Amino acid sequence: MTFIALTLFEGIRSITSPLVQPEAQLRENLLKEIPLGTQMNNVIQIIKSNRDWAIDGIDYEHGFRRSGSGENEIIGEKSIRLSLGDYRIISNYYFITDVSVFFSFNVNDQLIEIWVWKTTDGL
């Protein structure tokens, strides 16, 4: 009975979670809240004010490398990695998808790019 209840809960959570949206849609939603040009310190404060988000790292010396897309370039001079969370979908319950966001900044600490990256792993 507990397994059925947990499965049902996870199913409802995955349907209602905004994290299941495509990466491009998540990026657009983030840009509405954190537009390009926002100062790095302000981005950090916005992230810290959202209790569901967790900063995975702040790099004041390097941008981020966009991997997995064929583009192997480093974007920006500084970067922040954010964990938005994870989800499972009913059809692939034994797989979990993590959603990370990379914020890239220029030498003047202005936000120049946001990249949403989803990775899926088996349990």
PDB file of C-alpha atoms in Angstrom:
ATOM      1  CA  MET A   1       0.000   0.000   0.000  1.00  0.00           C
ATOM      2  CA  THR A   2       2.815   2.403   0.869  1.00  0.00           C
ATOM      3  CA  PHE A   3       4.494   1.750  -2.491  1.00  0.00           C
ATOM      4  CA  ILE A   4       1.265   2.589  -4.345  1.00  0.00           C
ATOM      5  CA  ALA A   5       0.842   5.806  -2.355  1.00  0.00           C
ATOM      6  CA  LEU A   6       4.447   6.848  -3.015  1.00  0.00           C
ATOM      7  CA  THR A   7       4.105   6.041  -6.713  1.00  0.00           C
ATOM      8  CA  LEU A   8       0.909   8.088  -6.925  1.00  0.00           C
ATOM      9  CA  PHE A   9       2.543  10.989  -5.068  1.00  0.00           C
ATOM     10  CA  GLU A  10       5.572  10.965  -7.389  1.00  0.00           C
ATOM     11  CA  GLY A  11       3.290  10.773 -10.413  1.00  0.00           C
ATOM     12  CA  ILE A  12       1.296  13.821  -9.345  1.00  0.00           C
ATOM     13  CA  ARG A  13       4.484  15.685  -8.440  1.00  0.00           C
ATOM     14  CA  SER A  14       6.028  14.981 -11.845  1.00  0.00           C
ATOM     15  CA  ILE A  15       2.929  16.185 -13.685  1.00  0.00           C
ATOM     16  CA  THR A  16       2.688  19.422 -11.701  1.00  0.00           C
ATOM     17  CA  SER A  17       6.419  20.173 -11.464  1.00  0.00           C
ATOM     18  CA  PRO A  18       7.619  23.041 -13.670  1.00  0.00           C
ATOM     19  CA  LEU A  19      10.912  21.156 -14.008  1.00  0.00           C
ATOM     20  CA  VAL A  20       9.347  18.797 -16.578  1.00  0.00           C
ATOM     21  CA  GLN A  21       9.099  21.701 -19.035  1.00  0.00           C
ATOM     22  CA  PRO A  22      11.577  21.672 -21.939  1.00  0.00           C
ATOM     23  CA  GLU A  23      14.945  23.301 -21.271  1.00  0.00           C
ATOM     24  CA  ALA A  24      14.149  26.211 -23.600  1.00  0.00           C
ATOM     25  CA  GLN A  25      10.932  26.980 -21.704  1.00  0.00           C
ATOM     26  CA  LEU A  26      12.695  26.829 -18.342  1.00  0.00           C
ATOM     27  CA  ARG A  27      15.315  29.245 -19.715  1.00  0.00           C
ATOM     28  CA  GLU A  28      12.621  31.678 -20.876  1.00  0.00           C
ATOM     29  CA  ASN A  29      10.956  31.539 -17.459  1.00  0.00           C
ATOM     30  CA  LEU A  30      14.277  32.237 -15.735  1.00  0.00           C
ATOM     31  CA  LEU A  31      14.978  35.165 -18.061  1.00  0.00           C
ATOM     32  CA  LYS A  32      11.683  36.754 -16.990  1.00  0.00           C
ATOM     33  CA  GLU A  33      12.883  36.686 -13.386  1.00  0.00           C
ATOM     34  CA  ILE A  34      16.602  37.241 -14.040  1.00  0.00           C
ATOM     35  CA  PRO A  35      17.084  39.176 -17.303  1.00  0.00           C
ATOM     36  CA  LEU A  36      20.365  39.392 -19.192  1.00  0.00           C
ATOM     37  CA  GLY A  37      22.439  42.285 -17.865  1.00  0.00           C
ATOM     38  CA  THR A  38      21.616  41.542 -14.212  1.00  0.00           C
ATOM     39  CA  GLN A  39      24.639  41.967 -11.950  1.00  0.00           C
ATOM     40  CA  MET A  40      26.219  38.788 -10.555  1.00  0.00           C
ATOM     41  CA  ASN A  41      25.652  39.794  -6.908  1.00  0.00           C
ATOM     42  CA  ASN A  42      21.964  40.385  -7.654  1.00  0.00           C
ATOM     43  CA  VAL A  43      21.683  36.950  -9.305  1.00  0.00           C
ATOM     44  CA  ILE A  44      23.228  35.376  -6.201  1.00  0.00           C
ATOM     45  CA  GLN A  45      20.713  37.186  -3.966  1.00  0.00           C
ATOM     46  CA  ILE A  46      17.771  36.097  -6.146  1.00  0.00           C
ATOM     47  CA  ILE A  47      18.960  32.487  -6.022  1.00  0.00           C
ATOM     48  CA  LYS A  48      19.470  32.574  -2.244  1.00  0.00           C
ATOM     49  CA  SER A  49      15.984  34.039  -1.739  1.00  0.00           C
ATOM     50  CA  ASN A  50      14.400  31.005  -3.435  1.00  0.00           C
ATOM     51  CA  ARG A  51      14.383  28.220  -0.835  1.00  0.00           C
ATOM     52  CA  ASP A  52      13.921  25.505  -3.485  1.00  0.00           C
ATOM     53  CA  TRP A  53      17.132  26.413  -5.335  1.00  0.00           C
ATOM     54  CA  ALA A  54      20.679  25.481  -4.313  1.00  0.00           C
ATOM     55  CA  ILE A  55      23.925  27.006  -5.571  1.00  0.00           C
ATOM     56  CA  ASP A  56      26.273  24.199  -6.618  1.00  0.00           C
ATOM     57  CA  GLY A  57      29.184  26.517  -7.289  1.00  0.00           C
ATOM     58  CA  ILE A  58      30.359  30.048  -7.997  1.00  0.00           C
ATOM     59  CA  ASP A  59      33.426  30.535 -10.191  1.00  0.00           C
ATOM     60  CA  TYR A  60      34.840  34.061 -10.274  1.00  0.00           C
ATOM     61  CA  GLU A  61      37.583  33.095 -12.741  1.00  0.00           C
ATOM     62  CA  HIS A  62      35.874  30.966 -15.427  1.00  0.00           C
ATOM     63  CA  GLY A  63      32.723  30.860 -17.488  1.00  0.00           C
ATOM     64  CA  PHE A  64      30.924  27.584 -18.080  1.00  0.00           C
ATOM     65  CA  ARG A  65      31.518  24.965 -20.737  1.00  0.00           C
ATOM     66  CA  ARG A  66      28.326  24.044 -22.557  1.00  0.00           C
ATOM     67  CA  SER A  67      28.694  20.280 -22.906  1.00  0.00           C
ATOM     68  CA  GLY A  68      26.584  17.704 -24.650  1.00  0.00           C
ATOM     69  CA  SER A  69      25.406  20.012 -27.415  1.00  0.00           C
ATOM     70  CA  GLY A  70      28.352  19.790 -29.797  1.00  0.00           C
ATOM     71  CA  GLU A  71      29.315  23.305 -28.747  1.00  0.00           C
ATOM     72  CA  ASN A  72      32.423  22.893 -26.630  1.00  0.00           C
ATOM     73  CA  GLU A  73      33.091  26.560 -25.995  1.00  0.00           C
ATOM     74  CA  ILE A  74      33.566  28.373 -22.716  1.00  0.00           C
ATOM     75  CA  ILE A  75      30.936  31.060 -22.287  1.00  0.00           C
ATOM     76  CA  GLY A  76      31.724  34.123 -20.206  1.00  0.00           C
ATOM     77  CA  GLU A  77      34.396  35.052 -17.695  1.00  0.00           C
ATOM     78  CA  LYS A  78      32.575  34.031 -14.489  1.00  0.00           C
ATOM     79  CA  SER A  79      29.780  31.587 -13.731  1.00  0.00           C
ATOM     80  CA  ILE A  80      27.281  30.206 -11.248  1.00  0.00           C
ATOM     81  CA  ARG A  81      25.908  26.659 -11.246  1.00  0.00           C
ATOM     82  CA  LEU A  82      22.457  26.243  -9.760  1.00  0.00           C
ATOM     83  CA  SER A  83      20.516  23.082  -8.938  1.00  0.00           C
ATOM     84  CA  LEU A  84      16.813  23.586  -9.648  1.00  0.00           C
ATOM     85  CA  GLY A  85      15.935  20.098  -8.458  1.00  0.00           C
ATOM     86  CA  ASP A  86      15.008  16.727  -9.914  1.00  0.00           C
ATOM     87  CA  TYR A  87      12.000  14.711 -11.008  1.00  0.00           C
ATOM     88  CA  ARG A  88      10.850  11.280 -12.155  1.00  0.00           C
ATOM     89  CA  ILE A  89       8.160  10.484 -14.671  1.00  0.00           C
ATOM     90  CA  ILE A  90       5.798   7.535 -14.351  1.00  0.00           C
ATOM     91  CA  SER A  91       6.819   5.868 -17.627  1.00  0.00           C
ATOM     92  CA  ASN A  92      10.482   5.845 -16.518  1.00  0.00           C
ATOM     93  CA  TYR A  93      10.097   5.756 -12.747  1.00  0.00           C
ATOM     94  CA  TYR A  94      13.498   4.147 -12.229  1.00  0.00           C
ATOM     95  CA  PHE A  95      15.221   7.104 -13.865  1.00  0.00           C
ATOM     96  CA  ILE A  96      15.708  10.497 -12.255  1.00  0.00           C
ATOM     97  CA  THR A  97      16.254  13.737 -14.154  1.00  0.00           C
ATOM     98  CA  ASP A  98      18.356  16.462 -12.516  1.00  0.00           C
ATOM     99  CA  VAL A  99      17.894  20.041 -13.685  1.00  0.00           C
ATOM    100  CA  SER A 100      20.898  22.382 -13.470  1.00  0.00           C
ATOM    101  CA  VAL A 101      21.244  25.973 -14.603  1.00  0.00           C
ATOM    102  CA  PHE A 102      24.446  27.749 -15.536  1.00  0.00           C
ATOM    103  CA  PHE A 103      24.642  31.540 -15.410  1.00  0.00           C
ATOM    104  CA  SER A 104      27.492  33.190 -17.314  1.00  0.00           C
ATOM    105  CA  PHE A 105      28.838  36.692 -16.690  1.00  0.00           C
ATOM    106  CA  ASN A 106      31.196  39.054 -18.495  1.00  0.00           C
ATOM    107  CA  VAL A 107      34.179  40.865 -16.909  1.00  0.00           C
ATOM    108  CA  ASN A 108      31.782  43.580 -15.676  1.00  0.00           C
ATOM    109  CA  ASP A 109      29.730  41.000 -13.721  1.00  0.00           C
ATOM    110  CA  GLN A 110      26.750  41.325 -16.088  1.00  0.00           C
ATOM    111  CA  LEU A 111      24.699  38.227 -16.897  1.00  0.00           C
ATOM    112  CA  ILE A 112      25.265  37.298 -20.554  1.00  0.00           C
ATOM    113  CA  GLU A 113      23.808  33.775 -20.831  1.00  0.00           C
ATOM    114  CA  ILE A 114      21.621  31.235 -19.051  1.00  0.00           C
ATOM    115  CA  TRP A 115      21.863  27.558 -19.958  1.00  0.00           C
ATOM    116  CA  VAL A 116      19.493  24.918 -18.598  1.00  0.00           C
ATOM    117  CA  TRP A 117      20.915  21.388 -18.604  1.00  0.00           C
ATOM    118  CA  LYS A 118      18.971  18.225 -17.832  1.00  0.00           C
ATOM    119  CA  THR A 119      20.691  14.916 -17.117  1.00  0.00           C
ATOM    120  CA  THR A 120      18.908  11.604 -16.574  1.00  0.00           C
ATOM    121  CA  ASP A 121      20.373   8.718 -14.577  1.00  0.00           C
ATOM    122  CA  GLY A 122      19.119   5.324 -13.459  1.00  0.00           C
ATOM    123  CA  LEU A 123      18.626   4.593  -9.786  1.00  0.00           C
TER     124      LEU A 123
END
